[in-house]
GROMACS .gro file of C-alpha atoms in nm:
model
  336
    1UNK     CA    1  10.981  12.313   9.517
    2UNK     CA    2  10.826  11.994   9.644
    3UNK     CA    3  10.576  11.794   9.490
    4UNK     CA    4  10.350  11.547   9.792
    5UNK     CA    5  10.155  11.319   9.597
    6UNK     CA    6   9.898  11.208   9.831
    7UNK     CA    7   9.843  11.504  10.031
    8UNK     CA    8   9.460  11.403  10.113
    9UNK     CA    9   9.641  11.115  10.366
   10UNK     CA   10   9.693  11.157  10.710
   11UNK     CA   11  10.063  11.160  10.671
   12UNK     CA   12  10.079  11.364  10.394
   13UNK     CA   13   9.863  11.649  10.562
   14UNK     CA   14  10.117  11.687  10.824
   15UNK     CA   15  10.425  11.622  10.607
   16UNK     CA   16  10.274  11.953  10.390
   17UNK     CA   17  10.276  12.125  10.735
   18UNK     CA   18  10.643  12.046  10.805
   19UNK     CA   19  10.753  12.176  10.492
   20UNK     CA   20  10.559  12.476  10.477
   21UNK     CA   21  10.711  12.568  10.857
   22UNK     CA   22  11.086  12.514  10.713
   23UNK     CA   23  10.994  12.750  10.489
   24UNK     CA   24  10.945  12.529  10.155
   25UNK     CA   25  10.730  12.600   9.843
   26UNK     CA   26  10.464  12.269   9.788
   27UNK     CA   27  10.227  12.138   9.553
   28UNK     CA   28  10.012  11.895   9.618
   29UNK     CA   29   9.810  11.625   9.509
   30UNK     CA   30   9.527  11.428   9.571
   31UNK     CA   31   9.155  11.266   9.525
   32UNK     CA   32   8.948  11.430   9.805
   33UNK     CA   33   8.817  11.752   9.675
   34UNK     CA   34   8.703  11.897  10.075
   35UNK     CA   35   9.122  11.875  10.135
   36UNK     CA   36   9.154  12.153   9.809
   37UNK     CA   37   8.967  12.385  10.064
   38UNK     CA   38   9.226  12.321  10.285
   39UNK     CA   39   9.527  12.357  10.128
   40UNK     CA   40   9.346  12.696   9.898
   41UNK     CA   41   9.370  12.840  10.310
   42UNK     CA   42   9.701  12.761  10.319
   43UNK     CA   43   9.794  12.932   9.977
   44UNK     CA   44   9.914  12.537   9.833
   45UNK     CA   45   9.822  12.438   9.482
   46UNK     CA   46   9.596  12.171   9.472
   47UNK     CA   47   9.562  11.909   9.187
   48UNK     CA   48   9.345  11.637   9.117
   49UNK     CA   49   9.541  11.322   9.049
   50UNK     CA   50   9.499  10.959   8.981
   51UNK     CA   51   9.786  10.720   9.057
   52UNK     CA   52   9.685  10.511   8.737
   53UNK     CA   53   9.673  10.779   8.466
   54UNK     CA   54   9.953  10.886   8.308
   55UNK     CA   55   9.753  11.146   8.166
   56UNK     CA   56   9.707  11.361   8.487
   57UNK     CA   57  10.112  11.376   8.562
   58UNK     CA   58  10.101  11.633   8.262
   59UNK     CA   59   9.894  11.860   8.579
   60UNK     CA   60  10.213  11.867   8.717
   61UNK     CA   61  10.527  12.103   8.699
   62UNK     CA   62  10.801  12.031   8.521
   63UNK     CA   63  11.061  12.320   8.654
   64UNK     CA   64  11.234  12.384   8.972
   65UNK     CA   65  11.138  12.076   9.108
   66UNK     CA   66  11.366  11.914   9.422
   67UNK     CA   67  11.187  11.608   9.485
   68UNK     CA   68  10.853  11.400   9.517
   69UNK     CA   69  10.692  11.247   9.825
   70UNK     CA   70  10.497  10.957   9.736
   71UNK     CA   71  10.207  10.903   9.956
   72UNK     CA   72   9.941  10.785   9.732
   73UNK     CA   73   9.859  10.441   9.740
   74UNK     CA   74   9.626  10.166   9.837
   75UNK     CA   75   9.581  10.043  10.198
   76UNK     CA   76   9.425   9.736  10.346
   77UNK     CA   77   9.283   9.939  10.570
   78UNK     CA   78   9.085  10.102  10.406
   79UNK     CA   79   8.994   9.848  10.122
   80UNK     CA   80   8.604   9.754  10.222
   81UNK     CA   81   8.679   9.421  10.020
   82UNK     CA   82   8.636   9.041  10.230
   83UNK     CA   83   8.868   8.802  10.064
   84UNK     CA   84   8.656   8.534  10.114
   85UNK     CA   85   8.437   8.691   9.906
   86UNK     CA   86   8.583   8.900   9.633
   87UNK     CA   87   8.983   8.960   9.531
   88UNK     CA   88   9.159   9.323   9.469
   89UNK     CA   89   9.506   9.172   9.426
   90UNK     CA   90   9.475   9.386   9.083
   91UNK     CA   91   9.444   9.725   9.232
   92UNK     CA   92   9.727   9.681   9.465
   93UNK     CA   93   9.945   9.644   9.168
   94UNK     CA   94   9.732   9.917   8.931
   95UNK     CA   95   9.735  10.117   9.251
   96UNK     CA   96  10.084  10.076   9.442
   97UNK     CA   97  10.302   9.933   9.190
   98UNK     CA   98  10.229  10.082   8.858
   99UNK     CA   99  10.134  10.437   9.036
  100UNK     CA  100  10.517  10.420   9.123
  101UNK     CA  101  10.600  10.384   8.805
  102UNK     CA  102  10.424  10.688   8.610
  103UNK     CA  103  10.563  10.862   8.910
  104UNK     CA  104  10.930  10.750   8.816
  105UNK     CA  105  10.872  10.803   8.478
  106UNK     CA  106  10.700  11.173   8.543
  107UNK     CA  107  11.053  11.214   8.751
  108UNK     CA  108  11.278  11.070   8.501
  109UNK     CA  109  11.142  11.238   8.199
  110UNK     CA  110  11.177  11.587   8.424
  111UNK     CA  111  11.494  11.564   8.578
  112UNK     CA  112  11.351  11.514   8.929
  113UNK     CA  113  11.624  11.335   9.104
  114UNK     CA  114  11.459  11.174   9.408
  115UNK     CA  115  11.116  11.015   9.518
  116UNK     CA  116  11.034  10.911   9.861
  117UNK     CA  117  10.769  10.617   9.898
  118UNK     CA  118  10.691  10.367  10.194
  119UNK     CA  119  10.740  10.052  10.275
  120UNK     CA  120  10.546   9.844  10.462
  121UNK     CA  121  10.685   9.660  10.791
  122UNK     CA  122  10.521   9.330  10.749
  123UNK     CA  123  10.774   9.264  10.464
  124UNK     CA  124  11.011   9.140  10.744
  125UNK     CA  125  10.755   8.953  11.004
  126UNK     CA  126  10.936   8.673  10.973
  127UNK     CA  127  11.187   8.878  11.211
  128UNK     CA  128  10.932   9.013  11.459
  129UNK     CA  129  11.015   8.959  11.827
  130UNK     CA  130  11.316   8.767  11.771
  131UNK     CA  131  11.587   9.052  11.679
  132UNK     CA  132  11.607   9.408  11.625
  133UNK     CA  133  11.518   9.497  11.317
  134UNK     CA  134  11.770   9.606  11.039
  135UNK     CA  135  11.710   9.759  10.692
  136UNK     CA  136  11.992   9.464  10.631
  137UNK     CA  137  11.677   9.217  10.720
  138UNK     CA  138  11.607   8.994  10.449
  139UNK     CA  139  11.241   8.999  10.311
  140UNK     CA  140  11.036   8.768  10.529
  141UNK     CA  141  10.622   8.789  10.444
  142UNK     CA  142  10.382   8.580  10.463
  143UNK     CA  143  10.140   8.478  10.149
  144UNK     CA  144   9.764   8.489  10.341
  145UNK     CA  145   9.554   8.745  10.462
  146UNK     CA  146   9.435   9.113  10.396
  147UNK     CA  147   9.774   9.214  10.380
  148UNK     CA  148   9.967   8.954  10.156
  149UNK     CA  149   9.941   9.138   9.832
  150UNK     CA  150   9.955   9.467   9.954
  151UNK     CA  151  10.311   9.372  10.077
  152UNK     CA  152  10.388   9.224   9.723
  153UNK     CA  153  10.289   9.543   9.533
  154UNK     CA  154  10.515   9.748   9.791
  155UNK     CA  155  10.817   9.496   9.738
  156UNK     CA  156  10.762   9.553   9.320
  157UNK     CA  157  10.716   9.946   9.371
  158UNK     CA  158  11.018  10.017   9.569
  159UNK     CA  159  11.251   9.717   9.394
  160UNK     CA  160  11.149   9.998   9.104
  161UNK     CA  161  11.242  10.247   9.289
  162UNK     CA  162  11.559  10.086   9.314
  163UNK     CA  163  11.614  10.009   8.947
  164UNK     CA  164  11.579  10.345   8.851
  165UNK     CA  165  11.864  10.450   9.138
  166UNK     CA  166  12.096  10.224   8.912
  167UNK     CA  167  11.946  10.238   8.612
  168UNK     CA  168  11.932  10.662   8.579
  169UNK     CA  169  12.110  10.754   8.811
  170UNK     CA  170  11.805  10.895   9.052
  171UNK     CA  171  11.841  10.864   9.499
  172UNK     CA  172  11.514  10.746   9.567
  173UNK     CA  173  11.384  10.610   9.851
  174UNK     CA  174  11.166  10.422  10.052
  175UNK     CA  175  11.070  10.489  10.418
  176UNK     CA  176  10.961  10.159  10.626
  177UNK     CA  177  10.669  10.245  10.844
  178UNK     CA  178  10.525  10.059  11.162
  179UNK     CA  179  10.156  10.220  11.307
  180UNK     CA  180  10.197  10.567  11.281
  181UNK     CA  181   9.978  10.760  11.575
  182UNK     CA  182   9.853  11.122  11.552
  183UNK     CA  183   9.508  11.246  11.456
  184UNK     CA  184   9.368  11.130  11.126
  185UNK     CA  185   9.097  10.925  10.985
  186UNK     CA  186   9.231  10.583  11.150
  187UNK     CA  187   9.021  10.527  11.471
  188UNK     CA  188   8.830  10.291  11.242
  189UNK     CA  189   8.975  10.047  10.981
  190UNK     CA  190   8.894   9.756  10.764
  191UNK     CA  191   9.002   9.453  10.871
  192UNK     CA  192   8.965   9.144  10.575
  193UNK     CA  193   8.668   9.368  10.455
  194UNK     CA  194   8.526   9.469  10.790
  195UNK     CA  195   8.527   9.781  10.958
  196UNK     CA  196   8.637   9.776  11.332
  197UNK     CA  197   8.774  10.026  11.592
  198UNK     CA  198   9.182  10.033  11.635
  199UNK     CA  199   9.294   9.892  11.968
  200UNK     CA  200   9.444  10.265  12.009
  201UNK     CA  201   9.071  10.414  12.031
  202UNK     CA  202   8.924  10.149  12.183
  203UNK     CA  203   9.181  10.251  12.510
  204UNK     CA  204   9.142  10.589  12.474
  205UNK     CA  205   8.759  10.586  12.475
  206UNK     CA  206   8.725  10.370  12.747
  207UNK     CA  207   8.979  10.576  12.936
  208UNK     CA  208   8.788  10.907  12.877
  209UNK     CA  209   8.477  10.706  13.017
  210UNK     CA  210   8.663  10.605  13.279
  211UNK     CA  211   8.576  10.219  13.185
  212UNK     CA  212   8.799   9.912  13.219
  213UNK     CA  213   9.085   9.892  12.989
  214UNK     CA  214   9.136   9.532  12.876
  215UNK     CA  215   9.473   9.379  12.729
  216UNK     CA  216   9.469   9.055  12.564
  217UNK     CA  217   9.744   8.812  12.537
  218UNK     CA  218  10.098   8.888  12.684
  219UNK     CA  219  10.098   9.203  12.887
  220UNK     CA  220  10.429   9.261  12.807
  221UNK     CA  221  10.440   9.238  12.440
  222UNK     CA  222  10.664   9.542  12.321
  223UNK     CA  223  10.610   9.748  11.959
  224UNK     CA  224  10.753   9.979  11.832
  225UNK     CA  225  10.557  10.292  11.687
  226UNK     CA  226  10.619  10.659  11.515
  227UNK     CA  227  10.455  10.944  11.549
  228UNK     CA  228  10.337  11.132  11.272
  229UNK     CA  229  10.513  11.442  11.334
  230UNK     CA  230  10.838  11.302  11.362
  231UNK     CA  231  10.768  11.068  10.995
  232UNK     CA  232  10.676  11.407  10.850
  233UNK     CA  233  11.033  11.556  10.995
  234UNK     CA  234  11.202  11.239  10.886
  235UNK     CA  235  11.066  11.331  10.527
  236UNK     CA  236  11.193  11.679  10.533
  237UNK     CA  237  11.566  11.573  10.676
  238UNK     CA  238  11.612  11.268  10.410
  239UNK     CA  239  11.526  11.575  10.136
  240UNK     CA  240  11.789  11.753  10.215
  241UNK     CA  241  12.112  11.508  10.253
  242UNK     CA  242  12.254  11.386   9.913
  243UNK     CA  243  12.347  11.072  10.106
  244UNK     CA  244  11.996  10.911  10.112
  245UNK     CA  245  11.854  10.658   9.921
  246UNK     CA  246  11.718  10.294   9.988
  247UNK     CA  247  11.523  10.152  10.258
  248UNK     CA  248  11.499  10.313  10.556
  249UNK     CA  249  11.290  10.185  10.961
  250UNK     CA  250  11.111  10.484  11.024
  251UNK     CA  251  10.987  10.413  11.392
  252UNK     CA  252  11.071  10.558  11.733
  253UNK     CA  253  11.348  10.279  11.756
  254UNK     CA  254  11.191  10.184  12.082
  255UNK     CA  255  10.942   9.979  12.195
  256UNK     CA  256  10.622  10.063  12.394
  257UNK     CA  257  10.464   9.725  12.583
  258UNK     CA  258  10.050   9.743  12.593
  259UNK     CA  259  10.084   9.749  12.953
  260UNK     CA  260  10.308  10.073  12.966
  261UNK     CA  261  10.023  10.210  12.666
  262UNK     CA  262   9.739  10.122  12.889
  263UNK     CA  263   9.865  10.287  13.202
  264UNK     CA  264   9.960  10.588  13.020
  265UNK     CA  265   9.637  10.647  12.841
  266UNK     CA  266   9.441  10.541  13.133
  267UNK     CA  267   9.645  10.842  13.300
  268UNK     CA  268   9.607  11.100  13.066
  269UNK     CA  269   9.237  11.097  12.961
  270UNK     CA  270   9.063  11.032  13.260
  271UNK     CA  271   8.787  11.222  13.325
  272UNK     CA  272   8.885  11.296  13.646
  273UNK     CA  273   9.145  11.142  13.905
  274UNK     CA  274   8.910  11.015  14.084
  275UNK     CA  275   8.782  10.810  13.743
  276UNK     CA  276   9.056  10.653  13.634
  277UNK     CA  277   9.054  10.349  13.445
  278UNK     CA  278   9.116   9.961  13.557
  279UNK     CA  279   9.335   9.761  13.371
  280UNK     CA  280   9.233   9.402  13.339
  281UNK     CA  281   9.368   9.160  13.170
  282UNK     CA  282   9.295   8.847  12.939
  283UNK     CA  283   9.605   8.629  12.870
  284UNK     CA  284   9.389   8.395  12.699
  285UNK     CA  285   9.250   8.581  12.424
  286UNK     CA  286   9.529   8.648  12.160
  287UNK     CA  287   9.671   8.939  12.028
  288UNK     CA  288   9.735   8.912  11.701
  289UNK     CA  289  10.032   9.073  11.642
  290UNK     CA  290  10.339   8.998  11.815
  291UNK     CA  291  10.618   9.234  11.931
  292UNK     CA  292  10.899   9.403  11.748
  293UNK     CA  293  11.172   9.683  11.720
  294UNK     CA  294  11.374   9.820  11.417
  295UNK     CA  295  11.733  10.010  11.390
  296UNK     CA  296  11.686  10.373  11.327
  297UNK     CA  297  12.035  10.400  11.284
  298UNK     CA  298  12.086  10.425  10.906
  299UNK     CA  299  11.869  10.720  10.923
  300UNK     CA  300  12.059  10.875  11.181
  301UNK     CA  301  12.396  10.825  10.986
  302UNK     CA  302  12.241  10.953  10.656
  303UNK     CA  303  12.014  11.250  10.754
  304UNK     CA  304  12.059  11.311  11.149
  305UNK     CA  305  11.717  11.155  11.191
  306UNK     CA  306  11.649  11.151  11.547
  307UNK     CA  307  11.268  11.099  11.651
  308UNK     CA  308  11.145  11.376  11.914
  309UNK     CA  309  10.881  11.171  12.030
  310UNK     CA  310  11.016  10.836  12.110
  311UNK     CA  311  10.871  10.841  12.451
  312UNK     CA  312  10.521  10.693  12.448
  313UNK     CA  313  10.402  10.960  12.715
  314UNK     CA  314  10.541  11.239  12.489
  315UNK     CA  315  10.413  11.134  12.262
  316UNK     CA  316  10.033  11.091  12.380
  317UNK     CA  317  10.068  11.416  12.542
  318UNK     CA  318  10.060  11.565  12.232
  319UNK     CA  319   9.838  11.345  12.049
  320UNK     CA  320   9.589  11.451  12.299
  321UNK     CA  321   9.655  11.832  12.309
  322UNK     CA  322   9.598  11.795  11.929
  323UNK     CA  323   9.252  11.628  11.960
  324UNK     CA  324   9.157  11.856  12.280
  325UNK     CA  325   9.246  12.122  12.018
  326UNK     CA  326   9.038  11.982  11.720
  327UNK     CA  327   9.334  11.970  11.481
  328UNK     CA  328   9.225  11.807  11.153
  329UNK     CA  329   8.962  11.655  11.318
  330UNK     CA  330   8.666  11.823  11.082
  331UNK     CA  331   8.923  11.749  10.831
  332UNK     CA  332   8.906  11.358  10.813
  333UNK     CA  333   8.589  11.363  10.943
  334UNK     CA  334   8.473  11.160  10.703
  335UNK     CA  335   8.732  11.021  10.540
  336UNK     CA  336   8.815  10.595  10.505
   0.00000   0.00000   0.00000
């Protein structure tokens, strides 16, 4: 048995779907009470459960269980809060850091060998665009912005993680994620307190419209991305091997320049051929985030990760057979 803790997130709604289709038994948690409809269809246990009570881990089983996926947390995306204003530096850490920890302990005091967390990749954008990425990489953050503490309360949770690999003997571990794509509740986000539209659904909309598709900065700036459906694989895979634990890229290992993302969205959801979209271009404006690519080979040594969807086409392809299909899309509806 499997215990995701966060199941109400977009990747833990898909990770549940992996494991269910290889044929494992789940229970889930989360704080969204329209996602215990959806997992009652599925025949999953639902439970209601708060990160920061120690109280509610007594919900969960304490038998026959293989390991915990650790999605809960706090995001900057979808904290409402303006830092110029107001300060949540506190519920990162009540949230992210200390949640980890009544996790551990729930693990520790149960004989649960192994959690899985995440890891956030701006703990190494110090390295961005100048090397590819290894989990080797020395931490490299930066102490401004919405971000800054969020990246701090990851470090502490999974350096935790890590104590209690040495200190009990447990093979947790910690999965670092760039943007993951896929349908969810992300085609909005908060952004130092302010809600805006992702540059992903700002190209896809004006594709479907057929409208100009703009790229700001450098053309040729190159990320590197994950689908969701191969992070929810990766999940399953690094549960079964004995040899994982640690820190782990979990990306496509290859990078995707905007120009190669706008011509391939501007193919696929055109309204017509004949309504394509333009690509124009701003050099001047700047794009915020620079480009980067991480190893995936430590993944591929210790659980035979290999991502199915590296391919940016592939990749859109199916994200867009998913939305044409209305997967999850009532789902996360309203969810931020």
């Amino acid at each position: 048995m499997y215990i995701v803790i966060g199941a109400s997130s977009f990747i833990g709604v898909y990770t549940v779907d992996e494991f269910l289709k290889q044929g494992c038994k789940v229970v889930v948690t989360g704080r969204k009470n329209k996602f215990k409809e959806h997992y009652d269809s599925l025949g999953v246990d639902y439970i209601n459960l708060d990160l920061t009570s120690k109280e509610d881990f007594e919900q969960l089983p304490t038998d026959n269980v293989d390991g915990v996926i650790l999605l809960g947390g706090l995001l900057p995306a979808n904290a409402d809060v303006n830092l110029d204003e107001n300060e949540n530096a506190a519920d990162y850490f009540n949230v992210n850091t200390i949640g980890t920890i009544n996790v551990l302990e729930y693990c520790r005091k149960n004989k649960i060998k192994r959690v899985i967390s995440t890891c956030s990749y701006a703990d190494v954008r110090g390295a961005w665009g100048k090397k590819v990425i290894t989990e080797d990489e020395p931490r490299d953050f930066i102490y401004t912005g919405d971000h800054a503490v969020y990246v701090f309360s990851k470090n502490a949770a999974n350096d935790t993680l890590e104590y209690y690999n040495q200190q009990h003997g447990m093979k947790n571990a910690w999965f670092r994620f760039p943007p993951v794509y896929g349908v969810g509740p992300h085609d909005s986000l908060y952004i130092n307190g302010t809600l805006r539209k992702s540059g992903l659904k700002i190209f896809i909309d004006n594709a479907s419209e057929g409208k100009d598709i703009c790229i700001f900065g450098d053309k040729n700036l190159s990320r590197d991305v994950a689908y969701v459906k191969d992070v929810a694989h990766a999940f399953y895979l690094a549960m079964q091997s004995e040899e994982t634990s640690g820190l782990y890229n979990m990306t496509s290992g290859k990078g995707v320049t905007l120009q190669e993302q706008a011509e391939i969205i501007a193919e696929l959801w055109a309204p017509n051929p004949e309504c394509k979209s333009k690509i124009v271009y701003k050099p001047e404006v700047k794009n915020n985030t620079p480009s980067y690519l991480f190893s995936m080979e430590k993944a591929k040594k210790d659980f035979g990760y290999i991502p199915q969807y590296s391919d940016f086409k592939l990749m859109m392809k199916d994200y867009k057979k998913d939305l044409d299909e209305n997967k999850y899309q009532e789902l996360f509806k309203y969810v931020k």
